[in-house]
């Protein structure tokens, strides 16, 4: 059975209630035919006699432990004995008595189970280059050598032959002609004392007597000839030593599986390959009563079962959930027992399955713990491995767990309640266990007559659904007989059914479908709707036969809504197998519709009148600017819309008439509210001398109108007009719905919108004059005035005025006002900025003013959103002011940043390209530039060629004022010159790390009589130079830079620098750039002219 997680633990009272419910559930339910034979699960408890024998077996296992402890196991025997005392609930005196009795028992025969798997990389001793290897192995006893002494790593030959008696020596088969033999042979080696016993393995090459002619026939190389001479010197038929492995038994773990190097007897061939060995320290002739009378597998099963029961009980006592993991002490004891008894992995898996499945049916723990033994049994299943009684025991466990699981599934609503967060995971885990179990080859062979699991689960779910319905019906049975009480009881029953179907649809159905392809929801819906339909039809027929009271009408309306929700949960008509019992259930309630509509309008009208009469026309708060009556009106309209949505009458023509009634009532209430709120404003304003208070009330009235407009605007969505129009299209004349619903609604919305716009425009016009005045005054302030002081009057004006409007207008009206003011403010700023284009100081003030105005109108998210602020006008103005306010050097820096960006985006080489290697040496603070070559240059001379050279300049010049431009040698008539020249610039690293710092490579065509012609420019960013951020540059990569042309006209930075007539640095820079652009335009290439112009930024 599934259980709770550690974070969501099931309370003890809930566990007790579930157990009581399981025992009494059959008394409360109708008897149903059993689809699965109920099998009484075997008890997980042992008799006192069995516990004594099992305790003796566990103590014997701990006391006669062999080998080094595993890294993740308990090392101290006292810890293991203490855990056994706790797990078996043995007192101290009884424990000492049992322990002494076990110590007096005869010791077992200690054995080393050694498996020689294979070897690799051994020496080739034969003429052919291979060997015929075999192994001799045994245990040398009585020679205890302390670890680390010289003798512990002694190298010796023929250890097994010379030191171990022949009757204790074991030999593997001979594998002919190989360097990688595979034996996979197992030997049982007995020993007495593990502390002074050693395992020895010698590997030999079998040498048979052959003639010289045979050996020469196998000769393949000079090494083989050398082996022939060597064998001639030794005795005939003497085997060759290949290596050995010597291990102290006390250094071995209970189980070992690894490769060991073959040790040499001399240093001639130190690398002799490796041998793969497996070891297991086991017992023979154990003296315990359980080992003498019971199979090893059965004893191990009982021991595991005792530990699992103890772990689960301990966690339940502490109101926590067991996660399926045994304590490290239990795992250590089980490992030792299985190893000492030489229990196979398959029998261990089977024991784990039987122990866990038995305890699972009695105690609560996660069913996922059963998956591992299922997988292990399936992976290793061979029926012939088990005896007849073991096969019968395994089959019984399968049948018992299947019957128990089906009983839980039948009652899954109570066993796995959704009030406990991990219930779905627990049920999913249970289904997964049952599915995996039924898929096992073992299950199919041992339980061949079992019905398919989906069929068994479906029957259990169907029977469980009927049982659950009867329990719920009995639970809601009214104590007092009466029509109203019966109606309320039936309503509660239907609501419980709807809730259950929602859980089936959204939670349980997915679990059952994923596990078994079972549609739980469809099955439960068909069964439950049939059970509900007859009861509801009989009740409504009696309820509407006479006058319907207010209370009864409300109860019938709620019952109708619940039935509608229940019916909507079912499949669509096209997917149904037949007519549902709930088909056309709305006809049962038709006589009650007029009373429902009249009650809805009467309640809403009374609430509106009461709300306006109590309204003081004061804002509800800083964020809510409308008054209390607007809130009540919105609530009334929402209730009307909710009633219409809940009703959702299926008949199209009747649904249209009901919607017309709802819209008519809503518009009537809106007109009544407008008249009442205006009258209320006049009533409160009469006798008021404070004009500001009167203005505040008018703002509140406008806000209330805005709220009313928003509410009415949502009416088509709330009443689902679009869906209604599609439904009634076949029964109404074309345009009838537009004339009756949309026209009336649009007229009301248009009138309200006009009144709101008029008021907002009036407020905006009063503020626009003041904003324009303060902006124009800003640029005329003296230079000695601080920027903060110059902009302060504008910001104070906006703060006072906008704060007042924000206080008295709702957000929608305030946003409309802000939008008008923002548009006007940008227009004024653009006009003033154009007149101050050549004045950085004034432009700087306008720039700061724009930033502050943006913050002011954004108002930390309470004003205009960023998309409304960042219009195209704003972005253009921001970009212009950013440039206009910058110094000339900053503009030059921005220019080179733009050229570097253009260089990075240029991929075509229509003007040619240059190849350089640039590196920076931090130790010398030198920039080293190797100009390698240029290629594909344009022919600028009349002879169809050019005389190129390259000018190297570090830009911008104000960053590197002391570094003069460098030039390469001039190459005659060469469009692909190889310069291969190196230049060094003494420049600090901090200057190179700036974004705008670059190496300008200007490729020119040398003219003897006139000015040099421009081939193109390339820009290398210094911040990316190799070695700039490293101690040494290392290998310097080549960089290929396509040549580009400067922009002839239209560059905003150059235009702005040119307008600064009094700035010498700006004029010199612009003159040089214009000269380069003019040179570029004179020699523009004809092929690809369009692409070249785009690269220069000239446009198409």
JSON list of N, CA and C in Angstrom, two decimals, residues 228-280:
[
{"chain": "A", "resi": 228, "resn": "UNK", "atom": "N", "xyz": [63.48, -19.72, -29.77]},
{"chain": "A", "resi": 228, "resn": "UNK", "atom": "CA", "xyz": [63.96, -21.07, -30.09]},
{"chain": "A", "resi": 228, "resn": "UNK", "atom": "C", "xyz": [65.30, -21.33, -29.39]},
{"chain": "A", "resi": 229, "resn": "UNK", "atom": "N", "xyz": [66.23, -20.34, -29.45]},
{"chain": "A", "resi": 229, "resn": "UNK", "atom": "CA", "xyz": [67.53, -20.49, -28.80]},
{"chain": "A", "resi": 229, "resn": "UNK", "atom": "C", "xyz": [67.37, -20.60, -27.29]},
{"chain": "A", "resi": 230, "resn": "UNK", "atom": "N", "xyz": [66.41, -19.83, -26.75]},
{"chain": "A", "resi": 230, "resn": "UNK", "atom": "CA", "xyz": [66.21, -19.85, -25.29]},
{"chain": "A", "resi": 230, "resn": "UNK", "atom": "C", "xyz": [65.66, -21.20, -24.85]},
{"chain": "A", "resi": 231, "resn": "UNK", "atom": "N", "xyz": [64.74, -21.76, -25.62]},
{"chain": "A", "resi": 231, "resn": "UNK", "atom": "CA", "xyz": [64.15, -23.04, -25.25]},
{"chain": "A", "resi": 231, "resn": "UNK", "atom": "C", "xyz": [65.15, -24.19, -25.42]},
{"chain": "A", "resi": 232, "resn": "UNK", "atom": "N", "xyz": [66.08, -23.97, -26.28]},
{"chain": "A", "resi": 232, "resn": "UNK", "atom": "CA", "xyz": [67.09, -25.03, -26.47]},
{"chain": "A", "resi": 232, "resn": "UNK", "atom": "C", "xyz": [67.95, -25.21, -25.23]},
{"chain": "A", "resi": 233, "resn": "UNK", "atom": "N", "xyz": [68.05, -24.15, -24.39]},
{"chain": "A", "resi": 233, "resn": "UNK", "atom": "CA", "xyz": [68.90, -24.20, -23.22]},
{"chain": "A", "resi": 233, "resn": "UNK", "atom": "C", "xyz": [68.18, -24.79, -22.01]},
{"chain": "A", "resi": 234, "resn": "UNK", "atom": "N", "xyz": [66.81, -24.91, -22.07]},
{"chain": "A", "resi": 234, "resn": "UNK", "atom": "CA", "xyz": [66.09, -25.42, -20.90]},
{"chain": "A", "resi": 234, "resn": "UNK", "atom": "C", "xyz": [65.69, -26.87, -21.14]},
{"chain": "A", "resi": 235, "resn": "UNK", "atom": "N", "xyz": [65.19, -27.48, -20.06]},
{"chain": "A", "resi": 235, "resn": "UNK", "atom": "CA", "xyz": [64.78, -28.87, -20.16]},
{"chain": "A", "resi": 235, "resn": "UNK", "atom": "C", "xyz": [63.57, -29.03, -21.05]},
{"chain": "A", "resi": 236, "resn": "UNK", "atom": "N", "xyz": [63.48, -30.16, -21.71]},
{"chain": "A", "resi": 236, "resn": "UNK", "atom": "CA", "xyz": [62.34, -30.39, -22.59]},
{"chain": "A", "resi": 236, "resn": "UNK", "atom": "C", "xyz": [61.07, -30.57, -21.77]},
{"chain": "A", "resi": 237, "resn": "UNK", "atom": "N", "xyz": [60.01, -29.94, -22.24]},
{"chain": "A", "resi": 237, "resn": "UNK", "atom": "CA", "xyz": [58.71, -30.07, -21.57]},
{"chain": "A", "resi": 237, "resn": "UNK", "atom": "C", "xyz": [58.56, -29.21, -20.33]},
{"chain": "A", "resi": 238, "resn": "UNK", "atom": "N", "xyz": [59.51, -28.35, -20.03]},
{"chain": "A", "resi": 238, "resn": "UNK", "atom": "CA", "xyz": [59.40, -27.49, -18.84]},
{"chain": "A", "resi": 238, "resn": "UNK", "atom": "C", "xyz": [58.51, -26.30, -19.16]},
{"chain": "A", "resi": 239, "resn": "UNK", "atom": "N", "xyz": [57.45, -26.07, -18.33]},
{"chain": "A", "resi": 239, "resn": "UNK", "atom": "CA", "xyz": [56.51, -24.96, -18.56]},
{"chain": "A", "resi": 239, "resn": "UNK", "atom": "C", "xyz": [57.17, -23.63, -18.21]},
{"chain": "A", "resi": 240, "resn": "UNK", "atom": "N", "xyz": [56.73, -22.59, -18.92]},
{"chain": "A", "resi": 240, "resn": "UNK", "atom": "CA", "xyz": [57.26, -21.23, -18.70]},
{"chain": "A", "resi": 240, "resn": "UNK", "atom": "C", "xyz": [56.39, -20.48, -17.70]},
{"chain": "A", "resi": 241, "resn": "UNK", "atom": "N", "xyz": [57.05, -19.77, -16.80]},
{"chain": "A", "resi": 241, "resn": "UNK", "atom": "CA", "xyz": [56.34, -18.97, -15.78]},
{"chain": "A", "resi": 241, "resn": "UNK", "atom": "C", "xyz": [55.87, -17.64, -16.40]},
{"chain": "A", "resi": 242, "resn": "UNK", "atom": "N", "xyz": [54.57, -17.35, -16.25]},
{"chain": "A", "resi": 242, "resn": "UNK", "atom": "CA", "xyz": [54.00, -16.12, -16.82]},
{"chain": "A", "resi": 242, "resn": "UNK", "atom": "C", "xyz": [53.74, -15.03, -15.78]},
{"chain": "A", "resi": 243, "resn": "UNK", "atom": "N", "xyz": [53.63, -15.40, -14.51]},
{"chain": "A", "resi": 243, "resn": "UNK", "atom": "CA", "xyz": [53.37, -14.40, -13.47]},
{"chain": "A", "resi": 243, "resn": "UNK", "atom": "C", "xyz": [52.50, -14.99, -12.39]},
{"chain": "A", "resi": 244, "resn": "UNK", "atom": "N", "xyz": [52.38, -14.27, -11.29]},
{"chain": "A", "resi": 244, "resn": "UNK", "atom": "CA", "xyz": [51.56, -14.77, -10.20]},
{"chain": "A", "resi": 244, "resn": "UNK", "atom": "C", "xyz": [50.84, -13.63, -9.49]},
{"chain": "A", "resi": 245, "resn": "UNK", "atom": "N", "xyz": [49.84, -14.01, -8.68]},
{"chain": "A", "resi": 245, "resn": "UNK", "atom": "CA", "xyz": [49.09, -13.08, -7.85]},
{"chain": "A", "resi": 245, "resn": "UNK", "atom": "C", "xyz": [49.08, -13.65, -6.44]},
{"chain": "A", "resi": 246, "resn": "UNK", "atom": "N", "xyz": [49.54, -12.86, -5.46]},
{"chain": "A", "resi": 246, "resn": "UNK", "atom": "CA", "xyz": [49.57, -13.27, -4.06]},
{"chain": "A", "resi": 246, "resn": "UNK", "atom": "C", "xyz": [48.78, -12.24, -3.27]},
{"chain": "A", "resi": 247, "resn": "UNK", "atom": "N", "xyz": [47.74, -12.70, -2.55]},
{"chain": "A", "resi": 247, "resn": "UNK", "atom": "CA", "xyz": [46.86, -11.79, -1.79]},
{"chain": "A", "resi": 247, "resn": "UNK", "atom": "C", "xyz": [46.66, -12.35, -0.39]},
{"chain": "A", "resi": 248, "resn": "UNK", "atom": "N", "xyz": [46.74, -11.48, 0.59]},
{"chain": "A", "resi": 248, "resn": "UNK", "atom": "CA", "xyz": [46.39, -11.86, 1.95]},
{"chain": "A", "resi": 248, "resn": "UNK", "atom": "C", "xyz": [44.88, -11.89, 2.10]},
{"chain": "A", "resi": 249, "resn": "UNK", "atom": "N", "xyz": [44.32, -12.93, 2.67]},
{"chain": "A", "resi": 249, "resn": "UNK", "atom": "CA", "xyz": [42.87, -13.05, 2.79]},
{"chain": "A", "resi": 249, "resn": "UNK", "atom": "C", "xyz": [42.28, -11.96, 3.67]},
{"chain": "A", "resi": 250, "resn": "UNK", "atom": "N", "xyz": [43.04, -11.54, 4.69]},
{"chain": "A", "resi": 250, "resn": "UNK", "atom": "CA", "xyz": [42.50, -10.52, 5.60]},
{"chain": "A", "resi": 250, "resn": "UNK", "atom": "C", "xyz": [42.40, -9.16, 4.92]},
{"chain": "A", "resi": 251, "resn": "UNK", "atom": "N", "xyz": [43.03, -9.01, 3.75]},
{"chain": "A", "resi": 251, "resn": "UNK", "atom": "CA", "xyz": [42.92, -7.76, 3.00]},
{"chain": "A", "resi": 251, "resn": "UNK", "atom": "C", "xyz": [41.72, -7.76, 2.05]},
{"chain": "A", "resi": 252, "resn": "UNK", "atom": "N", "xyz": [41.04, -8.89, 1.91]},
{"chain": "A", "resi": 252, "resn": "UNK", "atom": "CA", "xyz": [39.92, -8.99, 0.98]},
{"chain": "A", "resi": 252, "resn": "UNK", "atom": "C", "xyz": [38.62, -8.58, 1.66]},
{"chain": "A", "resi": 253, "resn": "UNK", "atom": "N", "xyz": [37.70, -8.00, 0.87]},
{"chain": "A", "resi": 253, "resn": "UNK", "atom": "CA", "xyz": [36.34, -7.78, 1.33]},
{"chain": "A", "resi": 253, "resn": "UNK", "atom": "C", "xyz": [35.55, -9.08, 1.20]},
{"chain": "A", "resi": 254, "resn": "UNK", "atom": "N", "xyz": [34.32, -9.07, 1.70]},
{"chain": "A", "resi": 254, "resn": "UNK", "atom": "CA", "xyz": [33.49, -10.27, 1.57]},
{"chain": "A", "resi": 254, "resn": "UNK", "atom": "C", "xyz": [33.34, -10.67, 0.11]},
{"chain": "A", "resi": 255, "resn": "UNK", "atom": "N", "xyz": [33.22, -9.66, -0.71]},
{"chain": "A", "resi": 255, "resn": "UNK", "atom": "CA", "xyz": [33.14, -9.90, -2.15]},
{"chain": "A", "resi": 255, "resn": "UNK", "atom": "C", "xyz": [34.11, -8.98, -2.85]},
{"chain": "A", "resi": 256, "resn": "UNK", "atom": "N", "xyz": [34.88, -9.55, -3.78]},
{"chain": "A", "resi": 256, "resn": "UNK", "atom": "CA", "xyz": [35.83, -8.78, -4.57]},
{"chain": "A", "resi": 256, "resn": "UNK", "atom": "C", "xyz": [35.64, -9.13, -6.04]},
{"chain": "A", "resi": 257, "resn": "UNK", "atom": "N", "xyz": [35.82, -8.16, -6.89]},
{"chain": "A", "resi": 257, "resn": "UNK", "atom": "CA", "xyz": [35.72, -8.39, -8.33]},
{"chain": "A", "resi": 257, "resn": "UNK", "atom": "C", "xyz": [36.57, -7.32, -9.01]},
{"chain": "A", "resi": 258, "resn": "UNK", "atom": "N", "xyz": [37.83, -7.68, -9.36]},
{"chain": "A", "resi": 258, "resn": "UNK", "atom": "CA", "xyz": [38.70, -6.69, -9.96]},
{"chain": "A", "resi": 258, "resn": "UNK", "atom": "C", "xyz": [39.84, -7.37, -10.72]},
{"chain": "A", "resi": 259, "resn": "UNK", "atom": "N", "xyz": [40.59, -6.54, -11.41]},
{"chain": "A", "resi": 259, "resn": "UNK", "atom": "CA", "xyz": [41.76, -7.00, -12.18]},
{"chain": "A", "resi": 259, "resn": "UNK", "atom": "C", "xyz": [43.00, -6.84, -11.30]},
{"chain": "A", "resi": 260, "resn": "UNK", "atom": "N", "xyz": [43.84, -7.88, -11.31]},
{"chain": "A", "resi": 260, "resn": "UNK", "atom": "CA", "xyz": [45.09, -7.86, -10.53]},
{"chain": "A", "resi": 260, "resn": "UNK", "atom": "C", "xyz": [46.27, -8.00, -11.49]},
{"chain": "A", "resi": 261, "resn": "UNK", "atom": "N", "xyz": [47.32, -7.21, -11.28]},
{"chain": "A", "resi": 261, "resn": "UNK", "atom": "CA", "xyz": [48.51, -7.35, -12.14]},
{"chain": "A", "resi": 261, "resn": "UNK", "atom": "C", "xyz": [49.25, -8.66, -11.84]},
{"chain": "A", "resi": 262, "resn": "UNK", "atom": "N", "xyz": [49.76, -9.27, -12.86]},
{"chain": "A", "resi": 262, "resn": "UNK", "atom": "CA", "xyz": [50.58, -10.48, -12.70]},
{"chain": "A", "resi": 262, "resn": "UNK", "atom": "C", "xyz": [51.99, -10.05, -12.33]},
{"chain": "A", "resi": 263, "resn": "UNK", "atom": "N", "xyz": [52.45, -10.48, -11.14]},
{"chain": "A", "resi": 263, "resn": "UNK", "atom": "CA", "xyz": [53.76, -10.08, -10.64]},
{"chain": "A", "resi": 263, "resn": "UNK", "atom": "C", "xyz": [54.84, -10.95, -11.27]},
{"chain": "A", "resi": 264, "resn": "UNK", "atom": "N", "xyz": [56.01, -10.38, -11.60]},
{"chain": "A", "resi": 264, "resn": "UNK", "atom": "CA", "xyz": [57.12, -11.16, -12.19]},
{"chain": "A", "resi": 264, "resn": "UNK", "atom": "C", "xyz": [58.00, -11.77, -11.10]},
{"chain": "A", "resi": 265, "resn": "UNK", "atom": "N", "xyz": [58.82, -12.71, -11.49]},
{"chain": "A", "resi": 265, "resn": "UNK", "atom": "CA", "xyz": [59.81, -13.25, -10.56]},
{"chain": "A", "resi": 265, "resn": "UNK", "atom": "C", "xyz": [61.15, -12.55, -10.74]},
{"chain": "A", "resi": 266, "resn": "UNK", "atom": "N", "xyz": [61.33, -11.89, -11.88]},
{"chain": "A", "resi": 266, "resn": "UNK", "atom": "CA", "xyz": [62.54, -11.10, -12.12]},
{"chain": "A", "resi": 266, "resn": "UNK", "atom": "C", "xyz": [62.09, -9.77, -12.71]},
{"chain": "A", "resi": 267, "resn": "UNK", "atom": "N", "xyz": [63.05, -8.88, -12.90]},
{"chain": "A", "resi": 267, "resn": "UNK", "atom": "CA", "xyz": [62.73, -7.58, -13.47]},
{"chain": "A", "resi": 267, "resn": "UNK", "atom": "C", "xyz": [62.85, -7.57, -14.99]},
{"chain": "A", "resi": 268, "resn": "UNK", "atom": "N", "xyz": [63.01, -8.75, -15.59]},
{"chain": "A", "resi": 268, "resn": "UNK", "atom": "CA", "xyz": [63.22, -8.79, -17.04]},
{"chain": "A", "resi": 268, "resn": "UNK", "atom": "C", "xyz": [61.99, -8.30, -17.79]},
{"chain": "A", "resi": 269, "resn": "UNK", "atom": "N", "xyz": [60.83, -8.83, -17.40]},
{"chain": "A", "resi": 269, "resn": "UNK", "atom": "CA", "xyz": [59.57, -8.42, -18.03]},
{"chain": "A", "resi": 269, "resn": "UNK", "atom": "C", "xyz": [58.62, -7.96, -16.91]},
{"chain": "A", "resi": 270, "resn": "UNK", "atom": "N", "xyz": [58.75, -6.71, -16.46]},
{"chain": "A", "resi": 270, "resn": "UNK", "atom": "CA", "xyz": [57.91, -6.26, -15.32]},
{"chain": "A", "resi": 270, "resn": "UNK", "atom": "C", "xyz": [56.43, -6.19, -15.66]},
{"chain": "A", "resi": 271, "resn": "UNK", "atom": "N", "xyz": [56.08, -5.93, -16.90]},
{"chain": "A", "resi": 271, "resn": "UNK", "atom": "CA", "xyz": [54.67, -5.83, -17.28]},
{"chain": "A", "resi": 271, "resn": "UNK", "atom": "C", "xyz": [54.23, -7.16, -17.89]},
{"chain": "A", "resi": 272, "resn": "UNK", "atom": "N", "xyz": [53.54, -7.98, -17.10]},
{"chain": "A", "resi": 272, "resn": "UNK", "atom": "CA", "xyz": [53.17, -9.31, -17.55]},
{"chain": "A", "resi": 272, "resn": "UNK", "atom": "C", "xyz": [51.65, -9.44, -17.77]},
{"chain": "A", "resi": 273, "resn": "UNK", "atom": "N", "xyz": [50.92, -8.35, -17.77]},
{"chain": "A", "resi": 273, "resn": "UNK", "atom": "CA", "xyz": [49.49, -8.41, -18.01]},
{"chain": "A", "resi": 273, "resn": "UNK", "atom": "C", "xyz": [48.69, -8.42, -16.70]},
{"chain": "A", "resi": 274, "resn": "UNK", "atom": "N", "xyz": [47.38, -8.69, -16.82]},
{"chain": "A", "resi": 274, "resn": "UNK", "atom": "CA", "xyz": [46.49, -8.66, -15.68]},
{"chain": "A", "resi": 274, "resn": "UNK", "atom": "C", "xyz": [45.59, -9.89, -15.69]},
{"chain": "A", "resi": 275, "resn": "UNK", "atom": "N", "xyz": [45.10, -10.21, -14.50]},
{"chain": "A", "resi": 275, "resn": "UNK", "atom": "CA", "xyz": [44.19, -11.36, -14.36]},
{"chain": "A", "resi": 275, "resn": "UNK", "atom": "C", "xyz": [42.94, -10.90, -13.63]},
{"chain": "A", "resi": 276, "resn": "UNK", "atom": "N", "xyz": [41.77, -11.24, -14.18]},
{"chain": "A", "resi": 276, "resn": "UNK", "atom": "CA", "xyz": [40.47, -10.85, -13.60]},
{"chain": "A", "resi": 276, "resn": "UNK", "atom": "C", "xyz": [40.01, -11.95, -12.65]},
{"chain": "A", "resi": 277, "resn": "UNK", "atom": "N", "xyz": [39.89, -11.60, -11.35]},
{"chain": "A", "resi": 277, "resn": "UNK", "atom": "CA", "xyz": [39.52, -12.57, -10.32]},
{"chain": "A", "resi": 277, "resn": "UNK", "atom": "C", "xyz": [38.30, -12.07, -9.55]},
{"chain": "A", "resi": 278, "resn": "UNK", "atom": "N", "xyz": [37.45, -13.02, -9.13]},
{"chain": "A", "resi": 278, "resn": "UNK", "atom": "CA", "xyz": [36.32, -12.74, -8.26]},
{"chain": "A", "resi": 278, "resn": "UNK", "atom": "C", "xyz": [36.46, -13.60, -7.01]},
{"chain": "A", "resi": 279, "resn": "UNK", "atom": "N", "xyz": [36.25, -12.97, -5.82]},
{"chain": "A", "resi": 279, "resn": "UNK", "atom": "CA", "xyz": [36.36, -13.68, -4.56]},
{"chain": "A", "resi": 279, "resn": "UNK", "atom": "C", "xyz": [35.09, -13.51, -3.75]},
{"chain": "A", "resi": 280, "resn": "UNK", "atom": "N", "xyz": [34.77, -14.53, -2.96]},
{"chain": "A", "resi": 280, "resn": "UNK", "atom": "CA", "xyz": [33.66, -14.44, -2.01]},
{"chain": "A", "resi": 280, "resn": "UNK", "atom": "C", "xyz": [34.01, -15.32, -0.82]}
]
